[in-house]
Short mmCIF file of C-alpha atoms in Angstrom, two decimals:
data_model
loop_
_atom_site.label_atom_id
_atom_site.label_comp_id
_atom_site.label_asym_id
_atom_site.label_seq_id
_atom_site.Cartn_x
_atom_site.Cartn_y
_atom_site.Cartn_z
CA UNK A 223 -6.58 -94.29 -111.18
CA UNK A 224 -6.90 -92.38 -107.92
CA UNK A 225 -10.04 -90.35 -107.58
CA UNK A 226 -9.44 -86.11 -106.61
CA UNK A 227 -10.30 -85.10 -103.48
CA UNK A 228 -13.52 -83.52 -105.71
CA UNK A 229 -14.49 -87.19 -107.17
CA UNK A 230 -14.79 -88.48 -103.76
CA UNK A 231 -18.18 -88.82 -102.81
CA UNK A 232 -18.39 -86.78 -99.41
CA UNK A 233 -19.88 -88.13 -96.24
CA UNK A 234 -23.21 -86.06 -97.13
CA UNK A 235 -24.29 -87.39 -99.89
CA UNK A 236 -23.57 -91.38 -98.38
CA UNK A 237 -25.63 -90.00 -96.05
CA UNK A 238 -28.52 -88.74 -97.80
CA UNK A 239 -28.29 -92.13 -100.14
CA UNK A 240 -28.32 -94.34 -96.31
CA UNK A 241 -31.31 -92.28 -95.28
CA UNK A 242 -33.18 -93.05 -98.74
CA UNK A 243 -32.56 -96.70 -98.25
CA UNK A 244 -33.67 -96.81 -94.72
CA UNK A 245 -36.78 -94.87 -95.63
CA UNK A 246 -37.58 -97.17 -98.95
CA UNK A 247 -37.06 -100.04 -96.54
CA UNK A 248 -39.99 -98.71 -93.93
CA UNK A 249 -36.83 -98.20 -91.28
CA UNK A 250 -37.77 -94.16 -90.86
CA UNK A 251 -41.64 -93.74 -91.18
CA UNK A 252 -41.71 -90.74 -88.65
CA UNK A 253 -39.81 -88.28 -86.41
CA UNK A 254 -39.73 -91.05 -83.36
CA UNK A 255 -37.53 -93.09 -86.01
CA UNK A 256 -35.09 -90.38 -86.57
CA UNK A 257 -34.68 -89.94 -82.95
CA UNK A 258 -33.96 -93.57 -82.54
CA UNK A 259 -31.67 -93.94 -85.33
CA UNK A 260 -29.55 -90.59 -83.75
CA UNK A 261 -30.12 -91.97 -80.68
CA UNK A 262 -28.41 -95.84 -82.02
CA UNK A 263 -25.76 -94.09 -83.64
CA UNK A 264 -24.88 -91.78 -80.75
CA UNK A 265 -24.66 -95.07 -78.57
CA UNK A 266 -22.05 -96.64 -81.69
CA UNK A 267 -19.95 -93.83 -81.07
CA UNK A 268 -19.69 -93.54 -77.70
CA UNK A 269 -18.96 -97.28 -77.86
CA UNK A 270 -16.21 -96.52 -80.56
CA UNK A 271 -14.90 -93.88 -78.51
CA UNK A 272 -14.48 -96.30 -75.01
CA UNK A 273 -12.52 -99.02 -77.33
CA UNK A 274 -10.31 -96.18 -78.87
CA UNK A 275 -9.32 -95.14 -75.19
CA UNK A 276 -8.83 -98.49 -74.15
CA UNK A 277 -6.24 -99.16 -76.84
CA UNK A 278 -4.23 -96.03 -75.80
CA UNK A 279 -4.40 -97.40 -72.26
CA UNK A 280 -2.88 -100.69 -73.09
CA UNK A 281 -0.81 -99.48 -76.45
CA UNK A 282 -2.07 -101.88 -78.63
CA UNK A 283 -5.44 -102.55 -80.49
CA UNK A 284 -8.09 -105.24 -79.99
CA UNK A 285 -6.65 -108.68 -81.46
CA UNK A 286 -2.94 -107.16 -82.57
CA UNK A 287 -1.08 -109.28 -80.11
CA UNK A 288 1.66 -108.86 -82.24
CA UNK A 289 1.83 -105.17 -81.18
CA UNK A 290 1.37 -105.89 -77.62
CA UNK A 291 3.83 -104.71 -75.09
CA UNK A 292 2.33 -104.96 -71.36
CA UNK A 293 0.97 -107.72 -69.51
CA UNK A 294 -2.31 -106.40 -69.15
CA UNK A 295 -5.14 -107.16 -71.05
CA UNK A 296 -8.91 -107.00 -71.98
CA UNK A 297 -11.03 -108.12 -69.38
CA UNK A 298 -14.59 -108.37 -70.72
CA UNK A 299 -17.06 -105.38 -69.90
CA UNK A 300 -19.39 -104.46 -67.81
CA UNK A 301 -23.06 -103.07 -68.28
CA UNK A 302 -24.12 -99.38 -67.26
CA UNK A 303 -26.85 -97.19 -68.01
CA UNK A 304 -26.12 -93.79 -68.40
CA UNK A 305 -28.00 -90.64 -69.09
CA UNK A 306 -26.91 -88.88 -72.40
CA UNK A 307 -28.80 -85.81 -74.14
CA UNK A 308 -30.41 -88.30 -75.87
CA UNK A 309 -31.99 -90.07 -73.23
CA UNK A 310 -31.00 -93.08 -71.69
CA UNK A 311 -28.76 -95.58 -72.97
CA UNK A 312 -27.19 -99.27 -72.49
CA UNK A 313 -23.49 -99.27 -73.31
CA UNK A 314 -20.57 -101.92 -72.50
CA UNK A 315 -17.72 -100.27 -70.52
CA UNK A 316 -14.56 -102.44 -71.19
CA UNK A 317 -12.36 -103.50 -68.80
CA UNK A 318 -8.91 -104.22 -67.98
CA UNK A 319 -7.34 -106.69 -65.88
CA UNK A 320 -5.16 -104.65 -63.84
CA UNK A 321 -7.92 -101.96 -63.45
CA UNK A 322 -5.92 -99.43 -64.56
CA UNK A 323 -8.32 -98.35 -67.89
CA UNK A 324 -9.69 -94.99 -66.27
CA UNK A 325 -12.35 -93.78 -69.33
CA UNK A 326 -12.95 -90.47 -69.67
CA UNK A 327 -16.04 -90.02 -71.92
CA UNK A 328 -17.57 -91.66 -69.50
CA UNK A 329 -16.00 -91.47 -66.21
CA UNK A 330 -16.06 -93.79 -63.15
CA UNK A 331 -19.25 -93.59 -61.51
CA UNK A 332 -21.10 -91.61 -63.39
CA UNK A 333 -24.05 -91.69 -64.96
CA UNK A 334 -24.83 -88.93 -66.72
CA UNK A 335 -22.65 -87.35 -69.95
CA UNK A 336 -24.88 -84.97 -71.03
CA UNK A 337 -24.52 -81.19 -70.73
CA UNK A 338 -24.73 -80.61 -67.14
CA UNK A 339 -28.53 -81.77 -66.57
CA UNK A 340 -28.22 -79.52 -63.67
CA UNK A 341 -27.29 -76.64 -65.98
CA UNK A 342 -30.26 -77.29 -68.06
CA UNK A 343 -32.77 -77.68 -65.37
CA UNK A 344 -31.32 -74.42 -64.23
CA UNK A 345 -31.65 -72.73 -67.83
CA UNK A 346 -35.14 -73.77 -68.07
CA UNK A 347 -36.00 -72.72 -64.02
CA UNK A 348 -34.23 -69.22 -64.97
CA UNK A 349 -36.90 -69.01 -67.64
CA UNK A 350 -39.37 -69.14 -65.73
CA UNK A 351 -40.74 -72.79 -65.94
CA UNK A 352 -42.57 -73.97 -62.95
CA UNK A 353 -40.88 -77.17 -61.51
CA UNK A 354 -44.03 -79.34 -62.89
CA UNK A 355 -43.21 -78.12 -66.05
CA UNK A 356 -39.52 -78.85 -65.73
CA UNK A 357 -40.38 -82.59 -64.77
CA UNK A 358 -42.62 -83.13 -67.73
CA UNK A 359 -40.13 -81.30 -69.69
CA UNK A 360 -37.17 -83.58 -68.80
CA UNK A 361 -39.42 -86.68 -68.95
CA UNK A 362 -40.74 -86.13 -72.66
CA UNK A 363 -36.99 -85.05 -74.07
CA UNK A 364 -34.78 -87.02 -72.16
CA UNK A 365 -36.48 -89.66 -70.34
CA UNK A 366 -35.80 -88.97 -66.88
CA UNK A 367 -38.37 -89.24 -64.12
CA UNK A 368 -37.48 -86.69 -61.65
CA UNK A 369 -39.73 -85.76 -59.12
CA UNK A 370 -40.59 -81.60 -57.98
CA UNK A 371 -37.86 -83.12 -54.57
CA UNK A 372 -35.10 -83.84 -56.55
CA UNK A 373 -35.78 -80.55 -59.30
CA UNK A 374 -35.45 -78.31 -56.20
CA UNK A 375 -32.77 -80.03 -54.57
CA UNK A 376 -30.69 -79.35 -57.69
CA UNK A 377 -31.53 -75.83 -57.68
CA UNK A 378 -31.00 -75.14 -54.20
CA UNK A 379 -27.73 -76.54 -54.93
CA UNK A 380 -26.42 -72.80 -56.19
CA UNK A 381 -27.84 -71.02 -53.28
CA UNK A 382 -23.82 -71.34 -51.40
CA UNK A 383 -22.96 -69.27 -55.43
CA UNK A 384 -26.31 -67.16 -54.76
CA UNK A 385 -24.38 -66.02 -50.67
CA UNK A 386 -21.34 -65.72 -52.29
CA UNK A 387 -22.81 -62.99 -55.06
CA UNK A 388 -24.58 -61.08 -52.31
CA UNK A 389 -21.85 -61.01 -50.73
CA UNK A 390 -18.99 -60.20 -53.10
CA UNK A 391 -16.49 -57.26 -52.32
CA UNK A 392 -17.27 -54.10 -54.74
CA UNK A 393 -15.19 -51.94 -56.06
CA UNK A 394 -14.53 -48.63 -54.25
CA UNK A 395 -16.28 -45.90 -55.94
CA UNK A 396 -19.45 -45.49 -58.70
CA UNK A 397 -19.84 -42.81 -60.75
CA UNK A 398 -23.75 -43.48 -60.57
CA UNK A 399 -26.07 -46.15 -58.92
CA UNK A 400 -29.90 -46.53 -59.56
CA UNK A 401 -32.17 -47.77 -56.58
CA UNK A 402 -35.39 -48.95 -56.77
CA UNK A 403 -37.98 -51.73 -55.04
CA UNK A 404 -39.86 -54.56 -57.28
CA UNK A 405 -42.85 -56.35 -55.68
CA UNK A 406 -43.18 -60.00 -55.45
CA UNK A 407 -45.82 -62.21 -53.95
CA UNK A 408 -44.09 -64.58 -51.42
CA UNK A 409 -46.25 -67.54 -49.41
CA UNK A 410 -45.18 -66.93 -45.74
CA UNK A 411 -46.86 -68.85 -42.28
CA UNK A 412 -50.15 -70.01 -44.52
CA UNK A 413 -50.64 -66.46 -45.99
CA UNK A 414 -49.68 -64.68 -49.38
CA UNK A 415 -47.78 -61.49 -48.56
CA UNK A 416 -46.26 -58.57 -50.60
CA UNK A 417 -42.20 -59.00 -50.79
CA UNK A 418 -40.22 -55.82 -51.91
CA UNK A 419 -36.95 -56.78 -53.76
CA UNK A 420 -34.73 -54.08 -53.48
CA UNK A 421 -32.08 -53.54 -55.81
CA UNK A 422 -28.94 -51.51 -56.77
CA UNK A 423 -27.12 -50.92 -60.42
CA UNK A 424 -24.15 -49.62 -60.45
CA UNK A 425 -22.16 -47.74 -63.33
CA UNK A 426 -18.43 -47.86 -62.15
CA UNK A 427 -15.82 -45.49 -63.13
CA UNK A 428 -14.84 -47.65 -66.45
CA UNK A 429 -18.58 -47.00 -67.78
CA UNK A 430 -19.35 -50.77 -67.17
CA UNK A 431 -22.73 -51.80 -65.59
CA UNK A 432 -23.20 -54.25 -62.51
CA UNK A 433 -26.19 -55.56 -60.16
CA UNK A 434 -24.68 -54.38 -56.83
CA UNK A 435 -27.06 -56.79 -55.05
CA UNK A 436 -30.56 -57.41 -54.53
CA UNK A 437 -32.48 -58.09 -51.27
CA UNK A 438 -35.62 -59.14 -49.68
CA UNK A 439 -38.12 -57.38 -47.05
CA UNK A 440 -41.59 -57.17 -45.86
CA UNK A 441 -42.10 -53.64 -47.25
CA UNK A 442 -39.92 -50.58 -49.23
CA UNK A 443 -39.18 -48.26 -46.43
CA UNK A 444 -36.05 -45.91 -46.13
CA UNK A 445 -35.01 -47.53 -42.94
CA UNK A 446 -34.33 -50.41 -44.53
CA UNK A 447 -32.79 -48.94 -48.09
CA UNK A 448 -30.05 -47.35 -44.87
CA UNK A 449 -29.42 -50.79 -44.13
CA UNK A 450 -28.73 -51.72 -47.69
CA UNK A 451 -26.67 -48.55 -47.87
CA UNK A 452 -24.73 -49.54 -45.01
CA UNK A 453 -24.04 -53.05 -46.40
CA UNK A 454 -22.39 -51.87 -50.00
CA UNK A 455 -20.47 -49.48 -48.00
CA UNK A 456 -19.09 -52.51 -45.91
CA UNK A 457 -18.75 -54.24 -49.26
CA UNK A 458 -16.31 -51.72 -50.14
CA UNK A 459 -18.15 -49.36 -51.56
CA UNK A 460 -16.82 -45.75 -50.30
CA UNK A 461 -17.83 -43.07 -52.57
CA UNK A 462 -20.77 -42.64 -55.19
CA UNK A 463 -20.75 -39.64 -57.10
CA UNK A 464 -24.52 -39.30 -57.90
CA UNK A 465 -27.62 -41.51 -57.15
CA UNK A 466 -30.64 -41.76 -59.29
CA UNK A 467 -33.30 -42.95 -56.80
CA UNK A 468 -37.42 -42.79 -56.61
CA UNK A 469 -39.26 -40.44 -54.73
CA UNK A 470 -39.63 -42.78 -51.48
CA UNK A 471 -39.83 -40.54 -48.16
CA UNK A 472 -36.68 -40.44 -45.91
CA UNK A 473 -34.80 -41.98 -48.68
CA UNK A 474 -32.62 -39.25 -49.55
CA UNK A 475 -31.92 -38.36 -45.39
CA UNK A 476 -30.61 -42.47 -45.83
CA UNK A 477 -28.29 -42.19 -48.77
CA UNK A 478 -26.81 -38.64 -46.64
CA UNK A 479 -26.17 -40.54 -43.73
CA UNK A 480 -23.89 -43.31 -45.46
CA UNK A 481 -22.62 -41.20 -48.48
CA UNK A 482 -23.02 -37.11 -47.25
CA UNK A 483 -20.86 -35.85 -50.23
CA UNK A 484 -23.06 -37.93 -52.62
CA UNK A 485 -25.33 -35.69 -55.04
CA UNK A 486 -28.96 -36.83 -55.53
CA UNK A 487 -31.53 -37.04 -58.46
CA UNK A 488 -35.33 -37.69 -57.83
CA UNK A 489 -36.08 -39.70 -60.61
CA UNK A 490 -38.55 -37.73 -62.92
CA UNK A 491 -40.55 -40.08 -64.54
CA UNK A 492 -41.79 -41.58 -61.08
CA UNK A 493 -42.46 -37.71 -59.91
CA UNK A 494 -44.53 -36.98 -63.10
CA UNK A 495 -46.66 -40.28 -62.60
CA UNK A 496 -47.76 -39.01 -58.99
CA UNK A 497 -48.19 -35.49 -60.63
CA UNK A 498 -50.48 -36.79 -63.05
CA UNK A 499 -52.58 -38.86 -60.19
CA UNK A 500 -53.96 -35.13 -59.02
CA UNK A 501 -55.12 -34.46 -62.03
CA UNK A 502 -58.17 -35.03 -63.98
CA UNK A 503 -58.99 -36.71 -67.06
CA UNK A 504 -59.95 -34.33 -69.26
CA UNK A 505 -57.26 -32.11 -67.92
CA UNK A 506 -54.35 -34.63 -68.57
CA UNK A 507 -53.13 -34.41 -72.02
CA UNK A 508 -53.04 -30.52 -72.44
CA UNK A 509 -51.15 -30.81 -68.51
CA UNK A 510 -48.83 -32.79 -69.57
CA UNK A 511 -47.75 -30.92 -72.60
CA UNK A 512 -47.53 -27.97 -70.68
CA UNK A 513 -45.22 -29.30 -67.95
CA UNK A 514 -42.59 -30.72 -70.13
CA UNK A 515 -41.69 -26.77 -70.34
CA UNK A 516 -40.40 -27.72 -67.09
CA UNK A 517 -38.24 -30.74 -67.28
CA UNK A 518 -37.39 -30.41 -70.49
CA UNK A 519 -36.40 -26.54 -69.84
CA UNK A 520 -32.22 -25.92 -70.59
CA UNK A 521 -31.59 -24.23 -67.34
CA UNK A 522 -32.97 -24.57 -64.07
CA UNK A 523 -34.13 -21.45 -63.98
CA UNK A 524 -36.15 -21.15 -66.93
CA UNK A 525 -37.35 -24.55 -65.85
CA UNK A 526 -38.24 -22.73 -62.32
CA UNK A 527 -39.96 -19.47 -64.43
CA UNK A 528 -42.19 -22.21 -66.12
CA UNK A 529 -42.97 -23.66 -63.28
CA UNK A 530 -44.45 -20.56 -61.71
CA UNK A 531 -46.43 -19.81 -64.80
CA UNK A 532 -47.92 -23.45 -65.00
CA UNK A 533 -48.47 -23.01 -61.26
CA UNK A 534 -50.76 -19.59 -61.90
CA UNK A 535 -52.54 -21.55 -64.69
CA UNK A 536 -52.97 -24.71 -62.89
CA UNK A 537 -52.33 -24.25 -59.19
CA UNK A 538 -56.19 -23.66 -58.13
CA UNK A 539 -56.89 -26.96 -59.81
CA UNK A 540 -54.69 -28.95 -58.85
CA UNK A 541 -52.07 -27.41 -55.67
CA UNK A 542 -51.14 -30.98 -54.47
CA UNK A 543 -49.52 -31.19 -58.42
CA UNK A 544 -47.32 -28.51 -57.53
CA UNK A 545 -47.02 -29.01 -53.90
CA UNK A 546 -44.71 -32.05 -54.40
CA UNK A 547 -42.58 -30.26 -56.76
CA UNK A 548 -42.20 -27.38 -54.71
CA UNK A 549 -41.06 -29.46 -51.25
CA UNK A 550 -38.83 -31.62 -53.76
CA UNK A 551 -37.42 -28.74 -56.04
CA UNK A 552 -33.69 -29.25 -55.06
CA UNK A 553 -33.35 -33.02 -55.74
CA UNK A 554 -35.40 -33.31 -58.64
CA UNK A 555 -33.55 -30.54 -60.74
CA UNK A 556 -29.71 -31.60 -59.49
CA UNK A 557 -29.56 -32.59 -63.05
CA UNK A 558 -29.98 -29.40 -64.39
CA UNK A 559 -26.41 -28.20 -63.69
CA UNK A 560 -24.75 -31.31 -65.87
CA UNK A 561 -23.96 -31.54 -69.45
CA UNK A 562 -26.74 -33.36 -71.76
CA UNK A 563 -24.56 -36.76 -72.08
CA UNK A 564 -24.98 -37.08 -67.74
CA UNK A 565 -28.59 -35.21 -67.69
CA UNK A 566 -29.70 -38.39 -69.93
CA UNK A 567 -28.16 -40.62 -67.72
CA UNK A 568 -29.18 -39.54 -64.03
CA UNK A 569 -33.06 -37.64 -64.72
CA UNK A 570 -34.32 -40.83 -64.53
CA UNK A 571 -34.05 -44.50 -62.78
CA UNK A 572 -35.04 -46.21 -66.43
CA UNK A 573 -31.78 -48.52 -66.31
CA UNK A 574 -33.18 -50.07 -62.97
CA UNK A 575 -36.90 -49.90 -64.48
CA UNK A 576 -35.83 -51.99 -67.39
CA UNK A 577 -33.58 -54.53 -65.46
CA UNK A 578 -37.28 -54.69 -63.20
CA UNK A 579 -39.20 -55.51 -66.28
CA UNK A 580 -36.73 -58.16 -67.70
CA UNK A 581 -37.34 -59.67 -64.09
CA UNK A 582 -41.11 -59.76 -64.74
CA UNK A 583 -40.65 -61.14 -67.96
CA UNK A 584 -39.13 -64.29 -66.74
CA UNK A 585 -41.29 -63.96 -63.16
CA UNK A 586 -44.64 -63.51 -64.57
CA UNK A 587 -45.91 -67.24 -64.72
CA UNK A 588 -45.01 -67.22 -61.02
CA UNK A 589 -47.80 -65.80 -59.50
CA UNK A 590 -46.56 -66.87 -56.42
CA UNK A 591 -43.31 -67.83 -54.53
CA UNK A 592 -43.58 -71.03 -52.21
CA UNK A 593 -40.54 -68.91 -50.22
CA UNK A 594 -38.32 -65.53 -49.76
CA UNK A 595 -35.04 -68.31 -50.79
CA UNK A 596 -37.42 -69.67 -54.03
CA UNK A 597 -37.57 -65.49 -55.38
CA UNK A 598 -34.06 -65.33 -54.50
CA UNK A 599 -32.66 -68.36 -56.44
CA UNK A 600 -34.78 -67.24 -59.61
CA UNK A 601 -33.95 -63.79 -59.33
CA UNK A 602 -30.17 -64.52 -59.42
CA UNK A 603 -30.71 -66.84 -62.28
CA UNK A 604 -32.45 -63.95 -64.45
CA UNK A 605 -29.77 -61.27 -63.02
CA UNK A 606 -27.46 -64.00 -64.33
CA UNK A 607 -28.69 -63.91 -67.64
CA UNK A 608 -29.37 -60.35 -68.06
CA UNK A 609 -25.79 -59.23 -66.37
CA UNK A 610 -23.78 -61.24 -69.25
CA UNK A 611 -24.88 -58.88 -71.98
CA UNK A 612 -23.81 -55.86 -70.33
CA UNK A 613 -20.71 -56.46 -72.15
CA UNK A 614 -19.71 -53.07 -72.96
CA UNK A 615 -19.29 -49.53 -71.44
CA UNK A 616 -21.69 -46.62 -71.78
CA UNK A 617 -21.67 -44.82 -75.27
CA UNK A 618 -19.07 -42.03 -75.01
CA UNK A 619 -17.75 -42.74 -71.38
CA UNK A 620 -14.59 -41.29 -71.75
CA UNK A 621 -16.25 -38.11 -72.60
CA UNK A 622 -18.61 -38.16 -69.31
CA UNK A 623 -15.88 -38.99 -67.49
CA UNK A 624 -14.33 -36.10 -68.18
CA UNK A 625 -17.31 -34.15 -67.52
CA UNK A 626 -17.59 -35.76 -64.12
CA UNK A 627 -13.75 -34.58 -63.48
CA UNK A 628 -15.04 -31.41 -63.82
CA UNK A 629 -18.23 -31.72 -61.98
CA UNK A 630 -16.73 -33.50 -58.72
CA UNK A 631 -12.90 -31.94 -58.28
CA UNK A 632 -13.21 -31.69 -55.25
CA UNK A 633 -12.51 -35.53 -55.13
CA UNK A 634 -9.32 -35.74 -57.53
CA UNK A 635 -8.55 -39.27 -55.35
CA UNK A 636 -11.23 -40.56 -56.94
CA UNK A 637 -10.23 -40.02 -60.73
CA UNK A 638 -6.79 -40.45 -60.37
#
């Protein structure tokens, strides 16, 4: 009688019962054994899988001549050594006496069938691993001896993709971007020198989030952020409704010159750090409390009213506190005349301070960068990684949109 499909013993349980054997026998004594045994078996099927294709090729199976329609044939094999994700391995390649069998789990002339060993070496470079560690990482897994050369060679191999980002037409108008410099240590002529990244995030008028771009330069100045200004414009970038930016001098004269209509917030967290700087320890906490009466105020002018109170309690102290409030007043309260939902969004450049730290993340085991191209290639790899999450649009776009409408009618092209 025919056993059910639920008598059948399933493939598991053979098996668990071949494993028990094999380990009764002495064949599996220790992790190394498994590998080799996956690693056999791995080689059996890929063999499997060549004869299989060669059948289809010729339309009939090994020794059915009575199926055989064609006057080609088998024609031996040939040896090749090929790198798998299991390491290297021996198979036969059969062959055909027209040459006409053209296999295509393992194609002609190659040599490797894992996954990409280029996209792994460039998973595990994006991560941070040094190229030493790389080698002795592909070594002990997969048994490949590749030397620091050849690891960099296949790296530099998506600087052409790298250009091509960097260079990348934009779309035409963002409701807000977020600017900000990172510091990197870059070996340049013999000497270590101080490399400012800058960067740009852009929110576009669908709510999703982008890396505009990212560049390299000897030192954060606003001349250059008017270069980088000048470059997304010719990118096709021709309107930004608001920029969140830092507190950099000339900076906001930069943004005017490219983008006049474009409103501009001081980032507050970076003006409350150099606040604090003035002021002394002992002074700090009860300071602090104090002046969230001011950012944290509803209007801006009860947040101006609190000012000048904290400024007649605090002034003498500390003027140069107020000082840079006073000569920045404008930019760092534009966010007083928005709604909650785009005050939350603009008061600060947090977006581009936590893209910065997910750079350092990866970046911190490099405590140097042999070149300016070396930070580049990694950077992209990490933007890479970090840009594929941003999957979906700010919470309750639809409704800042709106507000925005409201906010900036006097450009209706740009919301129609």
């Amino acid at each position: 009688m025919m056993k059910t499909k639920k008598e059948r013993p399933s493939s598991k349980l053979l098996n668990r019962e071949l494993f028990k054997q094999m380990i009764n026998n002495g064949e599996i004594r220790g992790i190394k054994d498994v590998e080799n045994i996956l690693k056999d078996m791995f080689g059996n099927i890929l063999q499997e899988l060549l004869e299989a294709e060669m059948d289809e090729t010729l339309g009939y199976s090994k020794y059915d001549y009575k199926n055989k329609d064609t006057d080609n044939s088998r024609n031996g094999y040939s040896k090749k050594q090929i790198r798998t994700s299991m390491g290297n391995m021996d198979i036969s390649i059969p062959r055909d006496r027209k040459a006409e069998f053209e296999p295509r789990v393992v194609p002609k002339y190659s040599k490797d069938v894992s996954p990409s060993m280029e996209d792994r070496i460039l998973s595990m470079y994006a991560k941070g691993m040094s190229l030493s560690d790389i080698r002795g990482h592909m070594k002990e897994i997969y048994g490949m001896n590749l030397s620091d050369e050849t690891i960099s060679r296949l790296t530099d191999r998506i600087l052409p993709i790298v250009n091509q980002w960097r260079t990348r037409p934009l779309e035409s108008v963002y409701a807000i971007v977020y600017m900000d410099g990172i510091r990197f240590k870059v070996l340049e002529n013999s000497s270590i020198r101080n490399k400012v990244v800058y960067a740009a995030i852009g929110i576009n008028m669908d709510g999703m989030k982008d890396v505009l771009g990212m560049w390299v330069s000897e030192n954060e100045s606003s001349k250059y952020w008017l270069n980088v200004l000048n470059e997304l414009k010719n990118r096709g970038v021709k309107d930004i409704l608001i920029t969140s930016i830092d507190g950099l001098a000339g900076f906001e004269d930069a943004i005017k010159a490219v983008y006049p209509k474009t409103e501009i917030q001081r980032c507050i967290i970076h003006q409350l750090r150099n606040t604090f700087k003035y002021v002394s320890c002992k002074d700090k906490k009860e300071f602090a409390k104090d002046f969230k009466s001011v950012y944290k105020a509803v209007t801006k002018e009860s947040a101006w009213n609190n000012f000048i109170q904290l400024k007649d309690k605090w002034g003498k102290k500390y003027p140069l506190s107020f000082k840079i409030w006073e000569d920045n007043w404008e930019s760092l309260t534009a966010y007083f005349k928005y709604p909650q939902e785009i005050r939350t969004l603009i008061y600060t450049t947090n977006p581009i301070e936590s893209f910065n730290r997910q750079l350092r993340k990866v970046t911190k085991s490099k405590s140097v960068f042999p070149n300016d191209t070396a930070l580049l290639k990694m950077l992209y790899l990490v933007t890479m990684d970090v840009v594929k999450k941003w999957t979906m649009r700010q919470k309750n776009w639809a409704s800042i949109l709106a507000q925005l409408a409201v906010y900036f009618k006097d450009r209706v092209e740009v919301f129609s």
